[in-house]
Amino acid sequence: MSTRVVAKFGGTSVGSIERIRHSAGLVAEAARRGEAMAVVVSAMAGETDRILGLTQELGAGLGDAETDVALAAGEQVSSALMALALREAGFKSRSFLGWQLPVITDGPAGAARIAGMDVSSLEAAMDAGIIPVLAGFQGITQDGDVRTLGRGGTDLSAAALASALGARCDIYTDVDGVFTTDPRIEPAAGQLEAISHDEMLELAAQGAKVLQTRSVEFAKARGVPMRVLSSFLDAGQSRGTDVVASRDVAERRIVSGVAYARDQARIALVGTSNRSDLPAKAFAALAEAEIGVDMIVQAQARSAGSVTLEFSVAHRDLDKAQAALDTALPGIDMTSETGLAKVSVVGSGLRQRADIARSLFAVLGEESIMVRVLATSEIKISALIDNDAVERAVRALHAAYGLDQV
Ligand code: ADP
Ligand code: ASP
Ligand code: MG
Protein backbone atom coordinates (compact mmCIF):
# COMPACT_ATOMS: atom_id res chain seq x y z
CA MET A 1 0.00 0.00 0.00
CA SER A 2 1.29 3.47 -0.77
CA THR A 3 2.20 5.85 2.04
CA ARG A 4 -0.71 7.90 3.24
CA VAL A 5 -0.08 11.60 3.76
CA VAL A 6 -2.32 14.28 5.21
CA ALA A 7 -1.23 17.68 3.86
CA LYS A 8 -2.55 20.67 5.80
CA PHE A 9 -2.48 24.17 4.32
CA GLY A 10 -2.84 27.21 6.58
CA GLY A 11 -4.52 30.53 5.79
CA THR A 12 -1.69 32.16 3.84
CA SER A 13 -1.14 28.94 1.87
CA VAL A 14 -4.73 29.25 0.56
CA GLY A 15 -4.87 33.06 0.75
CA SER A 16 -5.58 33.65 -2.96
CA ILE A 17 -6.40 31.62 -6.07
CA GLU A 18 -2.73 31.84 -7.02
CA ARG A 19 -1.65 30.41 -3.62
CA ILE A 20 -4.34 27.71 -3.77
CA ARG A 21 -3.05 26.68 -7.20
CA HIS A 22 0.51 26.52 -5.90
CA SER A 23 -0.51 24.45 -2.85
CA ALA A 24 -2.62 22.15 -5.04
CA GLY A 25 0.49 21.73 -7.20
CA LEU A 26 2.44 20.41 -4.19
CA VAL A 27 -0.33 17.88 -3.50
CA ALA A 28 -0.43 16.90 -7.17
CA GLU A 29 3.34 16.36 -7.19
CA ALA A 30 3.16 14.07 -4.14
CA ALA A 31 0.22 12.17 -5.64
CA ARG A 32 2.21 11.65 -8.85
CA ARG A 33 5.06 10.24 -6.75
CA GLY A 34 2.55 7.63 -5.57
CA GLU A 35 1.65 8.99 -2.13
CA ALA A 36 -1.99 8.56 -1.12
CA MET A 37 -2.99 12.15 -0.37
CA ALA A 38 -5.69 13.69 1.82
CA VAL A 39 -5.80 17.48 2.24
CA VAL A 40 -6.97 19.65 5.15
CA VAL A 41 -7.37 23.41 4.72
CA SER A 42 -7.77 26.53 6.85
CA ALA A 43 -9.89 29.49 5.80
CA MET A 44 -8.28 31.95 3.36
CA ALA A 45 -5.96 34.34 5.25
CA GLY A 46 -7.87 37.01 7.15
CA GLU A 47 -11.29 35.36 6.71
CA THR A 48 -11.62 34.02 10.25
CA ASP A 49 -10.75 37.45 11.71
CA ARG A 50 -13.16 39.16 9.31
CA ILE A 51 -16.08 36.87 10.16
CA LEU A 52 -15.28 37.03 13.88
CA GLY A 53 -15.34 40.85 13.65
CA LEU A 54 -18.81 40.75 12.10
CA THR A 55 -20.16 38.62 14.96
CA GLN A 56 -18.51 40.97 17.46
CA GLU A 57 -20.32 43.93 15.90
CA LEU A 58 -23.50 42.14 16.89
CA GLY A 59 -22.37 41.57 20.45
CA ALA A 60 -21.30 37.94 20.05
CA GLY A 61 -17.73 36.70 19.56
CA LEU A 62 -15.68 33.60 20.19
CA GLY A 63 -17.60 31.23 22.47
CA ASP A 64 -21.04 31.91 20.99
CA ALA A 65 -22.62 29.00 19.08
CA GLU A 66 -23.78 31.33 16.28
CA THR A 67 -20.23 32.60 15.88
CA ASP A 68 -19.15 29.01 15.22
CA VAL A 69 -21.77 28.67 12.47
CA ALA A 70 -20.45 31.85 10.85
CA LEU A 71 -16.74 30.95 11.27
CA ALA A 72 -17.14 27.48 9.77
CA ALA A 73 -18.07 29.17 6.49
CA GLY A 74 -14.42 30.25 6.06
CA GLU A 75 -13.17 26.68 5.75
CA GLN A 76 -16.24 25.71 3.68
CA VAL A 77 -15.14 28.13 0.96
CA SER A 78 -11.44 27.19 0.96
CA SER A 79 -12.09 23.42 0.93
CA ALA A 80 -14.25 23.73 -2.18
CA LEU A 81 -11.71 26.01 -3.89
CA MET A 82 -8.88 23.56 -3.12
CA ALA A 83 -10.92 20.67 -4.57
CA LEU A 84 -11.52 22.74 -7.71
CA ALA A 85 -7.80 23.57 -7.98
CA LEU A 86 -6.91 19.87 -7.70
CA ARG A 87 -9.42 19.16 -10.42
CA GLU A 88 -7.82 21.83 -12.58
CA ALA A 89 -4.47 20.07 -11.96
CA GLY A 90 -5.93 16.89 -13.45
CA PHE A 91 -7.02 14.98 -10.33
CA LYS A 92 -10.35 13.81 -9.06
CA SER A 93 -11.12 15.66 -5.84
CA ARG A 94 -14.00 16.60 -3.56
CA SER A 95 -14.48 18.57 -0.36
CA PHE A 96 -15.74 17.21 2.96
CA LEU A 97 -17.21 19.53 5.59
CA GLY A 98 -16.93 18.64 9.27
CA TRP A 99 -20.52 17.39 9.46
CA GLN A 100 -20.11 15.21 6.40
CA LEU A 101 -17.54 12.81 7.90
CA PRO A 102 -18.62 13.55 10.65
CA VAL A 103 -15.97 15.04 12.93
CA ILE A 104 -17.68 14.71 16.33
CA THR A 105 -16.79 17.30 18.97
CA ASP A 106 -17.43 17.96 22.61
CA GLY A 107 -16.52 20.97 24.75
CA PRO A 108 -17.60 24.58 24.37
CA ALA A 109 -18.35 26.62 21.25
CA GLY A 110 -15.19 28.32 19.99
CA ALA A 111 -12.92 25.83 21.72
CA ALA A 112 -14.38 22.40 21.02
CA ARG A 113 -12.37 19.19 21.25
CA ILE A 114 -12.41 16.36 18.74
CA ALA A 115 -14.11 13.38 20.37
CA GLY A 116 -13.88 11.18 17.30
CA MET A 117 -14.21 11.09 13.56
CA ASP A 118 -15.66 8.64 11.08
CA VAL A 119 -13.32 8.51 8.12
CA SER A 120 -15.06 5.74 6.19
CA SER A 121 -16.51 7.99 3.47
CA LEU A 122 -13.21 9.85 3.12
CA GLU A 123 -11.26 6.58 2.89
CA ALA A 124 -13.71 5.28 0.30
CA ALA A 125 -13.02 8.41 -1.75
CA MET A 126 -9.26 7.85 -1.47
CA ASP A 127 -9.67 4.22 -2.52
CA ALA A 128 -11.58 5.42 -5.57
CA GLY A 129 -8.67 7.67 -6.58
CA ILE A 130 -10.31 10.88 -5.36
CA ILE A 131 -8.24 13.35 -3.33
CA PRO A 132 -10.43 14.39 -0.38
CA VAL A 133 -10.18 17.93 1.01
CA LEU A 134 -11.40 18.26 4.58
CA ALA A 135 -12.51 21.66 5.87
CA GLY A 136 -10.38 22.16 8.99
CA PHE A 137 -11.26 23.80 12.31
CA GLN A 138 -14.82 22.45 12.36
CA GLY A 139 -16.97 19.58 13.56
CA ILE A 140 -20.42 18.92 14.97
CA THR A 141 -21.73 17.91 18.37
CA GLN A 142 -23.66 14.68 18.93
CA ASP A 143 -26.77 16.86 18.53
CA GLY A 144 -25.65 18.14 15.14
CA ASP A 145 -24.58 21.67 16.12
CA VAL A 146 -21.59 23.17 14.30
CA ARG A 147 -18.52 23.74 16.47
CA THR A 148 -15.05 25.18 15.87
CA LEU A 149 -11.84 23.97 17.50
CA GLY A 150 -10.18 27.18 18.73
CA ARG A 151 -7.85 29.48 16.79
CA GLY A 152 -5.28 27.59 14.78
CA GLY A 153 -7.48 24.48 15.07
CA THR A 154 -6.95 23.23 11.53
CA ASP A 155 -3.63 21.83 12.76
CA LEU A 156 -5.66 19.67 15.15
CA SER A 157 -8.06 18.59 12.39
CA ALA A 158 -5.03 17.50 10.37
CA ALA A 159 -3.35 15.60 13.23
CA ALA A 160 -6.61 13.83 14.06
CA LEU A 161 -7.25 12.90 10.43
CA ALA A 162 -3.68 11.61 10.07
CA SER A 163 -4.12 9.49 13.18
CA ALA A 164 -7.42 8.05 11.92
CA LEU A 165 -5.89 7.25 8.50
CA GLY A 166 -2.56 5.96 9.84
CA ALA A 167 -0.94 8.74 7.79
CA ARG A 168 1.98 11.11 8.13
CA CYS A 169 0.96 14.71 8.83
CA ASP A 170 2.61 17.45 6.76
CA ILE A 171 1.78 20.96 7.99
CA TYR A 172 2.39 23.45 5.16
CA THR A 173 2.71 27.07 6.23
CA ASP A 174 4.44 30.34 5.25
CA VAL A 175 7.82 29.61 6.87
CA ASP A 176 10.23 26.77 6.12
CA GLY A 177 9.74 24.97 9.44
CA VAL A 178 10.13 25.57 13.16
CA PHE A 179 12.75 28.20 13.99
CA THR A 180 14.55 29.10 17.22
CA THR A 181 12.14 32.02 17.44
CA ASP A 182 9.62 33.76 15.20
CA PRO A 183 11.71 34.55 12.10
CA ARG A 184 9.51 37.61 11.50
CA ILE A 185 10.84 39.19 14.70
CA GLU A 186 14.41 37.89 14.65
CA PRO A 187 15.87 37.39 11.17
CA ALA A 188 18.86 35.63 12.80
CA ALA A 189 16.57 32.80 13.97
CA GLY A 190 17.80 29.40 12.82
CA GLN A 191 15.66 26.61 11.47
CA LEU A 192 15.54 23.42 13.52
CA GLU A 193 15.96 20.12 11.70
CA ALA A 194 13.94 18.37 14.38
CA ILE A 195 12.21 19.31 17.60
CA SER A 196 10.82 17.07 20.34
CA HIS A 197 7.09 16.97 21.06
CA ASP A 198 7.74 18.32 24.55
CA GLU A 199 9.75 21.31 23.40
CA MET A 200 7.29 22.06 20.58
CA LEU A 201 4.40 21.78 23.04
CA GLU A 202 6.04 24.25 25.37
CA LEU A 203 6.90 26.69 22.54
CA ALA A 204 3.34 26.48 21.20
CA ALA A 205 1.80 26.86 24.64
CA GLN A 206 3.96 29.95 25.20
CA GLY A 207 2.77 31.56 21.99
CA ALA A 208 4.73 30.21 19.00
CA LYS A 209 1.73 29.89 16.73
CA VAL A 210 3.50 27.87 14.03
CA LEU A 211 1.68 24.81 15.45
CA GLN A 212 -1.44 24.78 17.60
CA THR A 213 -0.72 23.33 21.07
CA ARG A 214 -3.47 20.74 21.00
CA SER A 215 -2.35 19.39 17.65
CA VAL A 216 1.10 18.66 19.10
CA GLU A 217 -0.44 17.01 22.16
CA PHE A 218 -2.52 14.88 19.85
CA ALA A 219 0.42 13.93 17.63
CA LYS A 220 2.47 13.01 20.69
CA ALA A 221 -0.27 10.93 22.31
CA ARG A 222 -1.11 9.03 19.11
CA GLY A 223 2.39 8.80 17.70
CA VAL A 224 1.50 10.69 14.50
CA PRO A 225 4.62 11.60 12.50
CA MET A 226 4.44 15.37 11.99
CA ARG A 227 6.46 17.78 9.84
CA VAL A 228 6.28 21.53 9.29
CA LEU A 229 7.07 22.70 5.73
CA SER A 230 6.76 25.76 3.53
CA SER A 231 4.04 25.89 0.88
CA PHE A 232 5.75 28.92 -0.63
CA LEU A 233 8.62 26.91 -2.10
CA ASP A 234 8.46 24.46 -4.98
CA ALA A 235 8.05 20.72 -4.41
CA GLY A 236 11.12 19.22 -2.76
CA GLN A 237 12.63 22.62 -1.89
CA SER A 238 11.43 22.97 1.71
CA ARG A 239 13.84 21.61 4.31
CA GLY A 240 11.11 21.46 6.95
CA THR A 241 11.24 20.47 10.61
CA ASP A 242 10.30 17.05 12.00
CA VAL A 243 8.35 16.98 15.27
CA VAL A 244 9.50 13.78 16.97
CA ALA A 245 9.87 11.96 20.31
CA SER A 246 12.68 13.37 22.51
CA ARG A 247 14.80 10.26 22.07
CA ASP A 248 14.85 10.89 18.31
CA VAL A 249 16.35 14.39 18.50
CA ALA A 250 19.98 13.86 17.58
CA GLU A 251 21.24 17.32 18.43
CA ARG A 252 21.38 18.07 22.18
CA ARG A 253 20.67 21.70 22.95
CA ILE A 254 20.23 23.48 26.25
CA VAL A 255 17.82 26.05 24.80
CA SER A 256 15.75 25.31 21.69
CA GLY A 257 13.78 28.46 21.29
CA VAL A 258 12.25 31.69 22.49
CA ALA A 259 8.48 32.24 22.30
CA TYR A 260 6.29 35.22 23.04
CA ALA A 261 2.62 35.96 23.56
CA ARG A 262 1.35 39.52 23.43
CA ASP A 263 -1.78 40.87 25.06
CA GLN A 264 -1.62 39.34 28.49
CA ALA A 265 -3.25 40.73 31.60
CA ARG A 266 -2.38 40.36 35.27
CA ILE A 267 -4.99 39.93 37.99
CA ALA A 268 -4.16 40.46 41.67
CA LEU A 269 -6.46 39.31 44.47
CA VAL A 270 -5.90 40.43 48.02
CA GLY A 271 -7.29 38.29 50.80
CA THR A 272 -6.66 37.78 54.47
CA SER A 273 -3.98 35.25 55.29
CA ASN A 274 -6.43 33.04 57.14
CA ARG A 275 -8.30 32.54 53.86
CA SER A 276 -6.47 29.44 52.77
CA ASP A 277 -9.38 28.61 50.48
CA LEU A 278 -8.75 31.65 48.26
CA PRO A 279 -6.51 30.06 45.58
CA ALA A 280 -8.61 26.91 45.34
CA LYS A 281 -11.83 28.89 44.97
CA ALA A 282 -10.34 31.34 42.49
CA PHE A 283 -8.83 28.68 40.22
CA ALA A 284 -11.94 26.49 40.40
CA ALA A 285 -14.03 29.46 39.20
CA LEU A 286 -11.59 30.17 36.35
CA ALA A 287 -11.44 26.51 35.31
CA GLU A 288 -15.23 26.37 35.32
CA ALA A 289 -15.25 29.36 32.94
CA GLU A 290 -12.65 27.54 30.75
CA ILE A 291 -10.05 30.29 31.24
CA GLY A 292 -6.39 29.33 31.03
CA VAL A 293 -4.30 30.75 33.86
CA ASP A 294 -0.55 30.79 34.20
CA MET A 295 2.31 32.54 35.96
CA ILE A 296 0.84 32.23 39.42
CA VAL A 297 2.45 33.91 42.43
CA GLN A 298 1.19 33.92 45.98
CA ALA A 299 2.83 36.25 48.44
CA GLN A 300 2.46 37.72 51.88
CA ALA A 301 1.36 41.31 51.30
CA ARG A 302 3.06 44.23 52.99
CA SER A 303 0.12 44.99 55.23
CA ALA A 304 0.06 42.44 58.03
CA GLY A 305 -2.38 39.62 57.82
CA SER A 306 -3.07 39.70 54.10
CA VAL A 307 -1.90 37.67 51.12
CA THR A 308 -1.90 38.52 47.45
CA LEU A 309 -2.54 36.02 44.73
CA GLU A 310 -1.37 37.16 41.29
CA PHE A 311 -1.64 35.44 37.95
CA SER A 312 -1.82 36.20 34.25
CA VAL A 313 -4.57 35.48 31.75
CA ALA A 314 -4.93 36.37 28.07
CA HIS A 315 -6.28 39.93 27.74
CA ARG A 316 -9.29 38.67 25.76
CA ASP A 317 -10.30 36.56 28.79
CA LEU A 318 -9.95 39.36 31.33
CA ASP A 319 -13.60 40.47 31.57
CA LYS A 320 -14.80 36.89 31.74
CA ALA A 321 -12.20 36.06 34.40
CA GLN A 322 -13.13 39.04 36.56
CA ALA A 323 -16.82 38.21 36.32
CA ALA A 324 -16.17 34.59 37.32
CA LEU A 325 -14.02 35.68 40.28
CA ASP A 326 -16.60 38.24 41.42
CA THR A 327 -19.25 35.54 41.50
CA ALA A 328 -17.11 32.95 43.26
CA LEU A 329 -15.53 35.36 45.76
CA PRO A 330 -18.06 38.14 46.40
CA GLY A 331 -16.48 41.36 47.64
CA ILE A 332 -12.91 40.23 46.94
CA ASP A 333 -10.32 43.02 46.58
CA MET A 334 -9.29 42.63 42.93
CA THR A 335 -7.07 44.73 40.67
CA SER A 336 -5.88 44.14 37.12
CA GLU A 337 -3.32 45.44 34.68
CA THR A 338 -3.22 45.11 30.89
CA GLY A 339 -0.67 45.90 28.19
CA LEU A 340 1.56 42.99 29.17
CA ALA A 341 3.31 40.24 27.24
CA LYS A 342 5.02 37.01 28.07
CA VAL A 343 8.43 35.91 26.78
CA SER A 344 9.61 32.37 27.37
CA VAL A 345 12.82 30.46 26.90
CA VAL A 346 12.28 26.76 26.18
CA GLY A 347 14.72 23.88 26.14
CA SER A 348 15.06 20.39 27.55
CA GLY A 349 18.56 21.32 28.76
CA LEU A 350 17.07 23.82 31.22
CA ARG A 351 16.51 20.89 33.56
CA GLN A 352 20.19 21.07 34.46
CA ARG A 353 20.47 24.86 34.57
CA ALA A 354 19.88 26.10 38.10
CA ASP A 355 21.07 29.60 37.24
CA ILE A 356 18.57 30.20 34.44
CA ALA A 357 16.36 32.57 36.44
CA ARG A 358 19.35 34.70 37.40
CA SER A 359 20.61 34.85 33.83
CA LEU A 360 17.17 35.75 32.47
CA PHE A 361 16.87 38.64 34.92
CA ALA A 362 20.38 39.76 33.96
CA VAL A 363 19.66 39.71 30.21
CA LEU A 364 16.38 41.59 30.54
CA GLY A 365 17.84 43.96 33.14
CA GLU A 366 20.60 44.87 30.71
CA GLU A 367 17.84 45.99 28.32
CA SER A 368 16.08 47.88 31.15
CA ILE A 369 13.10 45.55 30.79
CA MET A 370 11.27 45.04 34.04
CA VAL A 371 10.08 41.53 34.91
CA ARG A 372 6.64 41.64 36.58
CA VAL A 373 6.19 37.96 37.26
CA LEU A 374 8.48 35.02 36.61
CA ALA A 375 7.40 31.41 36.22
CA THR A 376 9.37 28.27 35.55
CA SER A 377 8.56 24.71 34.65
CA GLU A 378 10.88 21.82 33.95
CA ILE A 379 11.84 22.91 30.43
CA LYS A 380 10.74 26.56 30.34
CA ILE A 381 11.14 29.90 32.03
CA SER A 382 8.70 32.75 31.34
CA ALA A 383 8.66 36.41 32.26
CA LEU A 384 5.73 38.81 32.20
CA ILE A 385 6.89 42.13 30.77
CA ASP A 386 5.46 45.23 29.04
CA ASN A 387 3.92 44.65 25.60
CA ASP A 388 6.15 47.36 24.13
CA ALA A 389 9.32 45.54 25.16
CA VAL A 390 8.47 42.18 23.63
CA GLU A 391 10.52 42.37 20.44
CA ARG A 392 13.60 43.67 22.26
CA ALA A 393 13.24 40.95 24.86
CA VAL A 394 12.95 38.20 22.25
CA ARG A 395 16.06 39.41 20.40
CA ALA A 396 18.11 39.85 23.58
CA LEU A 397 17.25 36.39 24.91
CA HIS A 398 17.79 34.80 21.50
CA ALA A 399 21.30 36.24 21.37
CA ALA A 400 22.11 35.61 25.03
CA TYR A 401 21.29 31.90 24.82
CA GLY A 402 23.45 31.43 21.75
CA LEU A 403 20.67 30.97 19.21
CA ASP A 404 21.65 33.67 16.70
CA GLN A 405 22.82 32.16 13.42
CA VAL A 406 26.24 33.48 12.53
P1 ADP B 1 -0.84 29.02 9.19
O1 ADP B 1 -1.79 30.05 8.70
O2 ADP B 1 -0.12 28.32 8.08
O3 ADP B 1 -1.44 28.08 10.18
P2 ADP B 1 0.39 30.52 11.33
O4 ADP B 1 0.38 32.00 11.08
O5 ADP B 1 -0.60 29.95 12.26
O6 ADP B 1 0.33 29.83 9.90
O7 ADP B 1 1.85 30.07 11.82
C1 ADP B 1 2.99 30.41 11.07
C2 ADP B 1 3.65 31.63 11.68
O8 ADP B 1 4.15 31.29 12.98
C3 ADP B 1 4.89 32.12 10.94
O9 ADP B 1 4.53 33.01 9.90
C4 ADP B 1 5.72 32.80 12.04
O10 ADP B 1 5.59 34.21 12.01
C5 ADP B 1 5.07 32.30 13.34
N1 ADP B 1 6.02 31.72 14.30
C6 ADP B 1 6.09 32.05 15.63
N2 ADP B 1 7.07 31.39 16.22
C7 ADP B 1 7.67 30.61 15.28
C8 ADP B 1 8.77 29.69 15.30
N3 ADP B 1 9.44 29.42 16.43
N4 ADP B 1 9.11 29.07 14.14
C9 ADP B 1 8.44 29.34 13.00
N5 ADP B 1 7.40 30.21 12.92
C10 ADP B 1 7.00 30.84 14.05
N1 ASP C 1 -9.14 29.53 10.33
C1 ASP C 1 -8.92 29.25 11.74
C2 ASP C 1 -8.13 30.37 12.40
O1 ASP C 1 -7.81 31.36 11.75
C3 ASP C 1 -8.27 27.92 11.95
C4 ASP C 1 -6.86 27.80 11.43
O2 ASP C 1 -6.42 28.63 10.64
O3 ASP C 1 -6.19 26.81 11.80
O4 ASP C 1 -7.87 30.31 13.57
MG1 MG D 1 -1.81 28.23 12.27
PDB file of C-alpha atoms and ligand atoms in Angstrom, residues 42-43 48 75 137 151-155, ligand 2:
ATOM      1  CA  SER A  42      -7.775  26.532   6.855  1.00  0.00           C
ATOM      2  CA  ALA A  43      -9.887  29.486   5.803  1.00  0.00           C
ATOM      3  CA  THR A  48     -11.622  34.022  10.251  1.00  0.00           C
ATOM      4  CA  GLU A  75     -13.174  26.679   5.749  1.00  0.00           C
ATOM      5  CA  PHE A 137     -11.263  23.804  12.315  1.00  0.00           C
ATOM      6  CA  ARG A 151      -7.847  29.480  16.795  1.00  0.00           C
ATOM      7  CA  GLY A 152      -5.284  27.590  14.779  1.00  0.00           C
ATOM      8  CA  GLY A 153      -7.479  24.483  15.073  1.00  0.00           C
ATOM      9  CA  THR A 154      -6.950  23.229  11.528  1.00  0.00           C
ATOM     10  CA  ASP A 155      -3.628  21.830  12.763  1.00  0.00           C
TER      11      ASP A 155
HETATM   12  N1  ASP B   2      -9.143  29.532  10.330  1.00  0.00           N
HETATM   13  C1  ASP B   2      -8.918  29.251  11.736  1.00  0.00           C
HETATM   14  C2  ASP B   2      -8.130  30.368  12.400  1.00  0.00           C
HETATM   15  O1  ASP B   2      -7.812  31.356  11.755  1.00  0.00           O
HETATM   16  C3  ASP B   2      -8.268  27.917  11.954  1.00  0.00           C
HETATM   17  C4  ASP B   2      -6.861  27.796  11.426  1.00  0.00           C
HETATM   18  O2  ASP B   2      -6.417  28.627  10.642  1.00  0.00           O
HETATM   19  O3  ASP B   2      -6.192  26.815  11.796  1.00  0.00           O
HETATM   20  O4  ASP B   2      -7.872  30.306  13.565  1.00  0.00           O
END
